[in-house]
mmCIF file of N, CA and C in Angstrom:
data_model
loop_
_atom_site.group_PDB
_atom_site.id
_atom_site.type_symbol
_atom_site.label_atom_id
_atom_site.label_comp_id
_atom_site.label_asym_id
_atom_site.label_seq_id
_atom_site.Cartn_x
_atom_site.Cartn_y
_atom_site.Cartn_z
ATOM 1 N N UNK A 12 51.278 17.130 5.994
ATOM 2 C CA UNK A 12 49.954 17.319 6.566
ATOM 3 C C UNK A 12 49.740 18.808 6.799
ATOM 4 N N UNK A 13 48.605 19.617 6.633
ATOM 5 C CA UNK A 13 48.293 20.512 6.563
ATOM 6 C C UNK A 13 47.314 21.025 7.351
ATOM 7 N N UNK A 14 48.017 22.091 8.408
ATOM 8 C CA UNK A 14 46.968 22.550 9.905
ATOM 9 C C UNK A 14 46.722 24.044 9.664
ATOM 10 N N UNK A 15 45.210 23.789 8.851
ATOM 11 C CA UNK A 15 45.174 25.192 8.475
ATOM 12 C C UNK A 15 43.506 25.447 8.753
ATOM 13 N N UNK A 16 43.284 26.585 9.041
ATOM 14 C CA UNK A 16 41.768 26.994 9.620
ATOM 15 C C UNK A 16 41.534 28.760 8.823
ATOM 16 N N UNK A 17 41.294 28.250 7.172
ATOM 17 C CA UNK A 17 40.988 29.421 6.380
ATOM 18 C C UNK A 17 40.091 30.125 7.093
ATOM 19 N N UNK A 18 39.939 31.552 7.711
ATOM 20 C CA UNK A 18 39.029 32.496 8.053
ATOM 21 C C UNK A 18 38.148 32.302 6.280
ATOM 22 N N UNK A 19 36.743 32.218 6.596
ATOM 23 C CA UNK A 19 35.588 31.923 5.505
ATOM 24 C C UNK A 19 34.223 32.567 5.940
ATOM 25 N N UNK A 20 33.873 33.305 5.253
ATOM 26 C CA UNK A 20 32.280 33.911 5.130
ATOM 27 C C UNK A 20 31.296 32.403 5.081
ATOM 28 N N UNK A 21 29.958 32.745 4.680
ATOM 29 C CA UNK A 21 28.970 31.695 4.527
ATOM 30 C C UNK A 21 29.124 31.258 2.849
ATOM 31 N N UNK A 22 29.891 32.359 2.123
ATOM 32 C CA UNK A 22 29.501 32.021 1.078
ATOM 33 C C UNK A 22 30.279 31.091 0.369
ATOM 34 N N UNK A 23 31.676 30.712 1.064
ATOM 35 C CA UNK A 23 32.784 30.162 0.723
ATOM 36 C C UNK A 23 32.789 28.730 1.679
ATOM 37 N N UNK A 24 31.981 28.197 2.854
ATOM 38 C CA UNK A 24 31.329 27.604 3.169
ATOM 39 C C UNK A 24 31.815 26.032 2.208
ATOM 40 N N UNK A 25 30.716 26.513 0.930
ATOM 41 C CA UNK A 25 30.891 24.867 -0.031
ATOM 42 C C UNK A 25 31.683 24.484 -0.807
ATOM 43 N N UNK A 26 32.729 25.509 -0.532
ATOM 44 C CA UNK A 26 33.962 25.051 -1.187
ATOM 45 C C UNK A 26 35.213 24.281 -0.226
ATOM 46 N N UNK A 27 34.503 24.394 1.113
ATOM 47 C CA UNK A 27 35.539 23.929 2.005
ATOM 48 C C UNK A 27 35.239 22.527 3.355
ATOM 49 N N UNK A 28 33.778 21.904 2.495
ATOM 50 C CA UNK A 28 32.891 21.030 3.237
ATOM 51 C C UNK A 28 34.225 20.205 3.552
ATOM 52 N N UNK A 29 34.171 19.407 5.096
ATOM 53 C CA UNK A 29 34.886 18.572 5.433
ATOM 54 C C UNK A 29 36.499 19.325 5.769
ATOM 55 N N UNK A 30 36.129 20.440 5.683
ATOM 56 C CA UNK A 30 37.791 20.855 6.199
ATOM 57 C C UNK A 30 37.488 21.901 7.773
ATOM 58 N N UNK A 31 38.495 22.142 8.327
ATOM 59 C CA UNK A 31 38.490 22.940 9.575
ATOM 60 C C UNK A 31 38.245 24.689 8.702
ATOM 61 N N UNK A 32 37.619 25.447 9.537
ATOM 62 C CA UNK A 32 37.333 26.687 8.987
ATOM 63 C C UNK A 32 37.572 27.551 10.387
ATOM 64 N N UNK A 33 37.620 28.645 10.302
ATOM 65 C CA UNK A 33 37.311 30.044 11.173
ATOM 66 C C UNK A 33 36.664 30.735 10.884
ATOM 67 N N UNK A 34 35.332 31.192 10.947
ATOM 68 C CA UNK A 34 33.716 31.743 10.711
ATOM 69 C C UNK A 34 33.411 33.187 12.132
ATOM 70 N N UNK A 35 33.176 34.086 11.696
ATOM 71 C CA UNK A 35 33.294 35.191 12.586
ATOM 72 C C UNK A 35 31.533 35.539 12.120
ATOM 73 N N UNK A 36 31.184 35.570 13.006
ATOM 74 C CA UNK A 36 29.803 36.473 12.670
ATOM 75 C C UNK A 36 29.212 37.195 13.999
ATOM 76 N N UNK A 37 28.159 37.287 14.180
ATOM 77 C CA UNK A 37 27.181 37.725 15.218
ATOM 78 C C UNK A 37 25.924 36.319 15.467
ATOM 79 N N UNK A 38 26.145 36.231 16.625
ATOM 80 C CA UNK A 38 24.866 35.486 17.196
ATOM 81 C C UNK A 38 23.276 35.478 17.234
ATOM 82 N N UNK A 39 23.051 34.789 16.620
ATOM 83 C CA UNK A 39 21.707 35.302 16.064
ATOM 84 C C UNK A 39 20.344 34.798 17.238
ATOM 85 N N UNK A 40 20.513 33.438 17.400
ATOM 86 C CA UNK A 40 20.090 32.597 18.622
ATOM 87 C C UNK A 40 20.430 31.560 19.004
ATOM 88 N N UNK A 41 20.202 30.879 20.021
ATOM 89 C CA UNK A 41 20.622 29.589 20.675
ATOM 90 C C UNK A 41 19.225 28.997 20.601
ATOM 91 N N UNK A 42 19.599 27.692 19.999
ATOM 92 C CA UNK A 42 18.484 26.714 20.671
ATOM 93 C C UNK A 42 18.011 26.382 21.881
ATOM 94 N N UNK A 43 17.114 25.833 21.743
ATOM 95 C CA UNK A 43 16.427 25.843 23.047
ATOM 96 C C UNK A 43 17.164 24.695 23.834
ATOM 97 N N UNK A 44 17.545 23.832 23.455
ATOM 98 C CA UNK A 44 18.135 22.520 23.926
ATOM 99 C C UNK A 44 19.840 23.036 24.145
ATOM 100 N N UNK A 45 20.694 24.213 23.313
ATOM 101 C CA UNK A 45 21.784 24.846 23.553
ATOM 102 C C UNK A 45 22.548 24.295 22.844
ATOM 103 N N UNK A 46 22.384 23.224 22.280
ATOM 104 C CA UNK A 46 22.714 21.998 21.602
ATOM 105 C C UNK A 46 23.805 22.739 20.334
ATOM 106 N N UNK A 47 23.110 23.570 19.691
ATOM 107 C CA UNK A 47 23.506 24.785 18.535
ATOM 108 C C UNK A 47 22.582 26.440 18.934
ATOM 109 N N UNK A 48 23.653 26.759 17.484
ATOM 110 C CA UNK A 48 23.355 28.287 17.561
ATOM 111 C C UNK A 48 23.159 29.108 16.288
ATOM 112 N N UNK A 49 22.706 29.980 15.671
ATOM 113 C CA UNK A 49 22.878 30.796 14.467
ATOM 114 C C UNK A 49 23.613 32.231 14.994
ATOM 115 N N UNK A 50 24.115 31.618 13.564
ATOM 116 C CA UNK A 50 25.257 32.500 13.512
ATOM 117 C C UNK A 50 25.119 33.479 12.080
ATOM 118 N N UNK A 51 24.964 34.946 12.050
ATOM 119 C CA UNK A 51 24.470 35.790 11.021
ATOM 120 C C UNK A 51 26.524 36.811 10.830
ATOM 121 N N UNK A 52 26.544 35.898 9.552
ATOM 122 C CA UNK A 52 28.530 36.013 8.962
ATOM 123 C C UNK A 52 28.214 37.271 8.341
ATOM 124 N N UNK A 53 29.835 37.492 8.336
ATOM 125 C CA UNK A 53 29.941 38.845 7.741
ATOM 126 C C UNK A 53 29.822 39.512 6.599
ATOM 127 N N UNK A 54 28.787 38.333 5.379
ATOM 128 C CA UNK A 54 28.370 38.103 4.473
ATOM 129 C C UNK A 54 26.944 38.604 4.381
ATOM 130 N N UNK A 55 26.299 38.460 6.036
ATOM 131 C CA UNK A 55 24.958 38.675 5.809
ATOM 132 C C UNK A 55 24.227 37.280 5.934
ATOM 133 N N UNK A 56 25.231 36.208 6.047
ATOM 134 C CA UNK A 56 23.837 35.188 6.299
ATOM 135 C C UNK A 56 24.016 34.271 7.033
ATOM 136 N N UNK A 57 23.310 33.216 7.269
ATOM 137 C CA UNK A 57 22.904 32.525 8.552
ATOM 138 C C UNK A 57 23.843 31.223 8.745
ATOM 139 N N UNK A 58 24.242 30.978 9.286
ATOM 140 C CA UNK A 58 24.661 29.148 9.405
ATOM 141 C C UNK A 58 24.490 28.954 10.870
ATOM 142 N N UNK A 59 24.272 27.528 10.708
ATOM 143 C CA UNK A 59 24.121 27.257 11.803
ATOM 144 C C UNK A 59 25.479 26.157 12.216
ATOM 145 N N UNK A 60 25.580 26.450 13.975
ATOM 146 C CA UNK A 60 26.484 25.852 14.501
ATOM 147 C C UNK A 60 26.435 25.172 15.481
ATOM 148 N N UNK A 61 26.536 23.463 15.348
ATOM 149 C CA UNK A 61 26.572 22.421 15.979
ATOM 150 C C UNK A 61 27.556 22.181 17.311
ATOM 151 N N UNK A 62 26.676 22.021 18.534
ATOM 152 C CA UNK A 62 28.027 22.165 19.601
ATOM 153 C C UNK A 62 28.280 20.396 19.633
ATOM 154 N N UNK A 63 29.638 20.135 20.349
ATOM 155 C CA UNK A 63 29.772 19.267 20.729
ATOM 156 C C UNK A 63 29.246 18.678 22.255
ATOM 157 N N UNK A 64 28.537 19.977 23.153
ATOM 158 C CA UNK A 64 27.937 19.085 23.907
ATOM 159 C C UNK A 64 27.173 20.928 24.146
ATOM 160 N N UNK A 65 25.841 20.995 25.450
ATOM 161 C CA UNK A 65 25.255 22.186 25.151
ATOM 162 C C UNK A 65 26.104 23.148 25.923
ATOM 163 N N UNK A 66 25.799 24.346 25.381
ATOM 164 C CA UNK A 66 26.006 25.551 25.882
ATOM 165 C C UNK A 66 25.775 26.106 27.232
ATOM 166 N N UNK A 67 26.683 26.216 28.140
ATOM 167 C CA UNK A 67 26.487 26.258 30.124
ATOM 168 C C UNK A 67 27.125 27.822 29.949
ATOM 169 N N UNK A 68 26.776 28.503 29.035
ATOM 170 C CA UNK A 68 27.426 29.891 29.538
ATOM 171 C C UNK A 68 26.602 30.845 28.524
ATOM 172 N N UNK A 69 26.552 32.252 28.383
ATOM 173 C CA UNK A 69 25.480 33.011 27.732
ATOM 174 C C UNK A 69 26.491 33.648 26.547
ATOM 175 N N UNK A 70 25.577 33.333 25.200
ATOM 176 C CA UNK A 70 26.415 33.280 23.937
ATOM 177 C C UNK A 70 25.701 34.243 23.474
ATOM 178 N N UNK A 71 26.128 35.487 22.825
ATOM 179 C CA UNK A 71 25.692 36.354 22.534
ATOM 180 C C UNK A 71 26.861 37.293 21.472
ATOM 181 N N UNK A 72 26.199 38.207 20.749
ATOM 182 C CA UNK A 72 27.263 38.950 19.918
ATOM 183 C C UNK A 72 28.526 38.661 19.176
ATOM 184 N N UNK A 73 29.278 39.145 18.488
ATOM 185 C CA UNK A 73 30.342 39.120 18.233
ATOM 186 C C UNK A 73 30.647 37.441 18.677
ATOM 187 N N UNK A 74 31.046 36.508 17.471
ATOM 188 C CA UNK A 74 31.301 35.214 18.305
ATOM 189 C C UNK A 74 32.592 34.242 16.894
ATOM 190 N N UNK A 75 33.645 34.039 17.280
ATOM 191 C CA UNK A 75 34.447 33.110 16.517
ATOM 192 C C UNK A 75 34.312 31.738 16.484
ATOM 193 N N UNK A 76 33.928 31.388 15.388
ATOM 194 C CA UNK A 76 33.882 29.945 15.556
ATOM 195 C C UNK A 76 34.986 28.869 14.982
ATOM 196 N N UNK A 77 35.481 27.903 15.442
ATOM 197 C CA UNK A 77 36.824 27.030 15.318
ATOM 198 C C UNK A 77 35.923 25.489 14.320
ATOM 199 N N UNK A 78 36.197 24.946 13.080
ATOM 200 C CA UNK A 78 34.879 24.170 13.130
ATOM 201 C C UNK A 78 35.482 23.331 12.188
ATOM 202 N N UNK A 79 34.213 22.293 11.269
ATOM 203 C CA UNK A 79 34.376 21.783 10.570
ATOM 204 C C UNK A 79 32.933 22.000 9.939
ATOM 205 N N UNK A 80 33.305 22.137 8.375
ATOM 206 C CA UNK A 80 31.923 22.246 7.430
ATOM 207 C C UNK A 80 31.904 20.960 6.910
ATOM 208 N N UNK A 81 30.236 20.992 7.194
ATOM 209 C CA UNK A 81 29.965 19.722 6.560
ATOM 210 C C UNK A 81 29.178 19.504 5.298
ATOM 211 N N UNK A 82 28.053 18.362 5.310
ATOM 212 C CA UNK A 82 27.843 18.471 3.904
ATOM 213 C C UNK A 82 26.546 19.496 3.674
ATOM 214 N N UNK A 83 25.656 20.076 4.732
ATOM 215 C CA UNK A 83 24.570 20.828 4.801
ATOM 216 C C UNK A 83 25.455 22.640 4.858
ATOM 217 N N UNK A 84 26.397 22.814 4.938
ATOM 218 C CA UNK A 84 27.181 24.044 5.541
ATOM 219 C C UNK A 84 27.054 24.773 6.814
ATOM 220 N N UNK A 85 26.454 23.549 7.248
ATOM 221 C CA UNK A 85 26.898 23.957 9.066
ATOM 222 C C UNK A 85 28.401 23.621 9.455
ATOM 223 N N UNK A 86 28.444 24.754 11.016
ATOM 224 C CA UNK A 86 29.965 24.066 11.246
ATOM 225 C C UNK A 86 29.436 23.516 12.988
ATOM 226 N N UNK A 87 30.413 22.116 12.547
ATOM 227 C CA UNK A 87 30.785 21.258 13.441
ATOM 228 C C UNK A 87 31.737 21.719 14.819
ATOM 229 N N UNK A 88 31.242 22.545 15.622
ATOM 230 C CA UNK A 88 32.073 23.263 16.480
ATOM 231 C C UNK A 88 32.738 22.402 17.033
ATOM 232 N N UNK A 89 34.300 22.957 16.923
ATOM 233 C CA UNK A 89 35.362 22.506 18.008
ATOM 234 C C UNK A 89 35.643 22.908 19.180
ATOM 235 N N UNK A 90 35.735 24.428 18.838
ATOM 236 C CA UNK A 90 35.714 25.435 20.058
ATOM 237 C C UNK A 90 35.198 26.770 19.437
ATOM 238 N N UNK A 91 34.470 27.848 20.535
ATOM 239 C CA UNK A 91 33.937 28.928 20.183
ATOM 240 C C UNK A 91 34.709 30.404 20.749
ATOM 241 N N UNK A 92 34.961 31.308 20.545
ATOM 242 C CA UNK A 92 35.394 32.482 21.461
ATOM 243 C C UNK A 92 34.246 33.900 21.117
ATOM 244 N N UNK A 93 33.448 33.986 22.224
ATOM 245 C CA UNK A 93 32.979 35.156 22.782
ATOM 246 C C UNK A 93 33.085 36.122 22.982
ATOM 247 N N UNK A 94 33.518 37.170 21.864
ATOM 248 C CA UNK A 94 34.066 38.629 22.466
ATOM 249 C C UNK A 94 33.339 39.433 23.385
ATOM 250 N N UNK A 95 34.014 40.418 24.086
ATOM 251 C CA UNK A 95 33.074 41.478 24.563
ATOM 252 C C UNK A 95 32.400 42.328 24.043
ATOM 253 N N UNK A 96 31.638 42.571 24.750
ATOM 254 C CA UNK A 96 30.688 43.735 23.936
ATOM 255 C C UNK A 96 30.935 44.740 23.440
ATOM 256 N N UNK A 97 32.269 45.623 24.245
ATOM 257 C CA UNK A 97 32.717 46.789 23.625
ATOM 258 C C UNK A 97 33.656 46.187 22.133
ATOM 259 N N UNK A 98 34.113 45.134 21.930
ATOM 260 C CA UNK A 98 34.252 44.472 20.815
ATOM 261 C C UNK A 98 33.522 44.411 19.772
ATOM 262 N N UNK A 99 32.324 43.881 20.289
ATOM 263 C CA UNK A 99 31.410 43.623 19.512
ATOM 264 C C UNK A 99 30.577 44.886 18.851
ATOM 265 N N UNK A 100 30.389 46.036 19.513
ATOM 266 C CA UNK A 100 29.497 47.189 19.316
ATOM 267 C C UNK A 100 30.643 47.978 18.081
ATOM 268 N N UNK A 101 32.300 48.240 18.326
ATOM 269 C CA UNK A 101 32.850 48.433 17.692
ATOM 270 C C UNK A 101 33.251 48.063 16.182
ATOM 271 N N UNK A 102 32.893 46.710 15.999
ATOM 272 C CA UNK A 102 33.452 45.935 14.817
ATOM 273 C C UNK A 102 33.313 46.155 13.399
ATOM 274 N N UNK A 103 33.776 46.937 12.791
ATOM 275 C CA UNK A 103 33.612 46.783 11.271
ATOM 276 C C UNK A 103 33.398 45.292 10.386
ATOM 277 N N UNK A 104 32.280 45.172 10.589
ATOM 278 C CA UNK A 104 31.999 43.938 9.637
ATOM 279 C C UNK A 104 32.167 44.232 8.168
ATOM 280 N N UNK A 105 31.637 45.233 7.630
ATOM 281 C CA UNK A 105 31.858 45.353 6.097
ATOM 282 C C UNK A 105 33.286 45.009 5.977
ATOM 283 N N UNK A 106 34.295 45.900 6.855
ATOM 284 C CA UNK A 106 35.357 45.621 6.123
ATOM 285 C C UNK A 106 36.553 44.101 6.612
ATOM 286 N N UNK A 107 36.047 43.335 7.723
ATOM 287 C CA UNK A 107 36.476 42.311 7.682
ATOM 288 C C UNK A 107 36.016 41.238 6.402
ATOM 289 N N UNK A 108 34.755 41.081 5.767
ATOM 290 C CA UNK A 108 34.222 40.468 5.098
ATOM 291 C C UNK A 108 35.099 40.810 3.510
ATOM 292 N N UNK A 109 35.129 41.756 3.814
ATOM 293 C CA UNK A 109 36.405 42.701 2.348
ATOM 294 C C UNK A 109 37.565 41.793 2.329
ATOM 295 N N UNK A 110 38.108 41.807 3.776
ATOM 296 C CA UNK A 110 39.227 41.219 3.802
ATOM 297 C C UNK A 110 39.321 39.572 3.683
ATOM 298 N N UNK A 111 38.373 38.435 4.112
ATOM 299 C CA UNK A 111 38.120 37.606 4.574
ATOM 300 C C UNK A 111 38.242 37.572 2.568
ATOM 301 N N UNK A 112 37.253 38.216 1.845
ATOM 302 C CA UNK A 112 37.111 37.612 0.254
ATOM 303 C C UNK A 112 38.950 37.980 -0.331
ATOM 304 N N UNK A 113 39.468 38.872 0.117
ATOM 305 C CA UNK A 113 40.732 39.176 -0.384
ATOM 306 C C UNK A 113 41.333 38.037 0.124
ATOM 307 N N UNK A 114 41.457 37.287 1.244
ATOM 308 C CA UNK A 114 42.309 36.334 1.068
ATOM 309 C C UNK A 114 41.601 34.930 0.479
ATOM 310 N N UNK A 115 40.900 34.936 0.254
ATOM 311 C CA UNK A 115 39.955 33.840 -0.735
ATOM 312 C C UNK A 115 40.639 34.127 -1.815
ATOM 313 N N UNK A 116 40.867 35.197 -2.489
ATOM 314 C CA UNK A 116 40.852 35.615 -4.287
ATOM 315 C C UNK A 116 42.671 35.272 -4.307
ATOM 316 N N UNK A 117 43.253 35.733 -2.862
ATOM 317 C CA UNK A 117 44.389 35.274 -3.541
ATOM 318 C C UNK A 117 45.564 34.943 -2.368
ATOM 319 N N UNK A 118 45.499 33.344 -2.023
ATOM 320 C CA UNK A 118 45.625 32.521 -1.002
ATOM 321 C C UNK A 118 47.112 32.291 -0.927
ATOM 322 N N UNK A 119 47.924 32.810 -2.113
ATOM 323 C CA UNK A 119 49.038 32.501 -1.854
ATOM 324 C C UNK A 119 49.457 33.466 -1.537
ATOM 325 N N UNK A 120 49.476 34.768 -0.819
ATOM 326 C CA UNK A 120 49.614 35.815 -0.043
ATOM 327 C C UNK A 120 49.476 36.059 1.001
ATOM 328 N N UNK A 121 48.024 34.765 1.698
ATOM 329 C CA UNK A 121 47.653 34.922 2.380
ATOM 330 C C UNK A 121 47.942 33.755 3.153
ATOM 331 N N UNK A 122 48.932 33.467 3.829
ATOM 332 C CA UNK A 122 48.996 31.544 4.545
ATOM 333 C C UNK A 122 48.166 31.701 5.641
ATOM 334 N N UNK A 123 47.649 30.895 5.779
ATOM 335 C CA UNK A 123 46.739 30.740 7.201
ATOM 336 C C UNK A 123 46.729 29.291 8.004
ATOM 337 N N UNK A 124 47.956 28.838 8.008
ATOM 338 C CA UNK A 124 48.112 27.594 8.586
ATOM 339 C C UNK A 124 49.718 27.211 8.300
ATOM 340 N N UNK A 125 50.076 25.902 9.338
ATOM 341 C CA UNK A 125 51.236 25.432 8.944
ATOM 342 C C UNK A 125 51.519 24.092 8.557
ATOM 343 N N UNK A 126 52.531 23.822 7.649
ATOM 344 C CA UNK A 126 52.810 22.352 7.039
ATOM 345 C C UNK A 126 53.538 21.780 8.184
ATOM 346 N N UNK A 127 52.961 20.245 8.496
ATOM 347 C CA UNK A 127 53.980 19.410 8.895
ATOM 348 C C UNK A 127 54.997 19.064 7.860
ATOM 349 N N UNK A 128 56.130 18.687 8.100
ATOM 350 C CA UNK A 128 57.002 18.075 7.079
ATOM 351 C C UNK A 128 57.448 16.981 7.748
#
């Protein structure tokens, strides 16, 4: 069995529907109901992210998401982490997104999870 949470842009998204992912972007807005959120990846584009129940705390910037993609390429939040702002104001997005496609292009270099045996 295999417990793995590939770090993935938006664009890599539909290649991984139905599996757990790690999605880094910036917060774009919260619904009004808190219910979900958009999320603008380090790709440049939007997905949106489904909570499991609403949002009781202020979601903003810099934000990790723990998830599952489904068949629209939203993620199914499990859990979220909130950086700080001096985090967030700092962050090289170009070059995480560099890195995020480098371990896409070549995965057996890159493990990002562990096997049960």
């Amino acid at each position: 069995m295999e417990f793995s949470k590939p770090r993935v842009n938006a664009s890599k998204l539909p290649s991984h529907r139905g599996r757990n992912v790690c999605l880094l972007g910036k917060v774009k807005n919260v619904a009004n109901d808190g219910n979900s959120f958009t999320l603008t990846t380090s790709d440049n584009q939007d997905v949106r992210v489904v909570l499991q129940e609403p949002v009781n705390e202020y979601v903003a910037g810099l934000t990790e998401v723990h998830g599952q993609v489904d068949g629209q390429n939203n993620i199914l939040c499990q859990n979220y982490i909130v950086f700080p702002s001096e985090t967030s104001d700092n962050f090289d997005m170009g070059a995480y997104n560099e890195a995020v496609e480098l371990m896409a292009r070549l995965p057996q270099n890159y493990v990002q999870g562990v096997q049960q045996q």
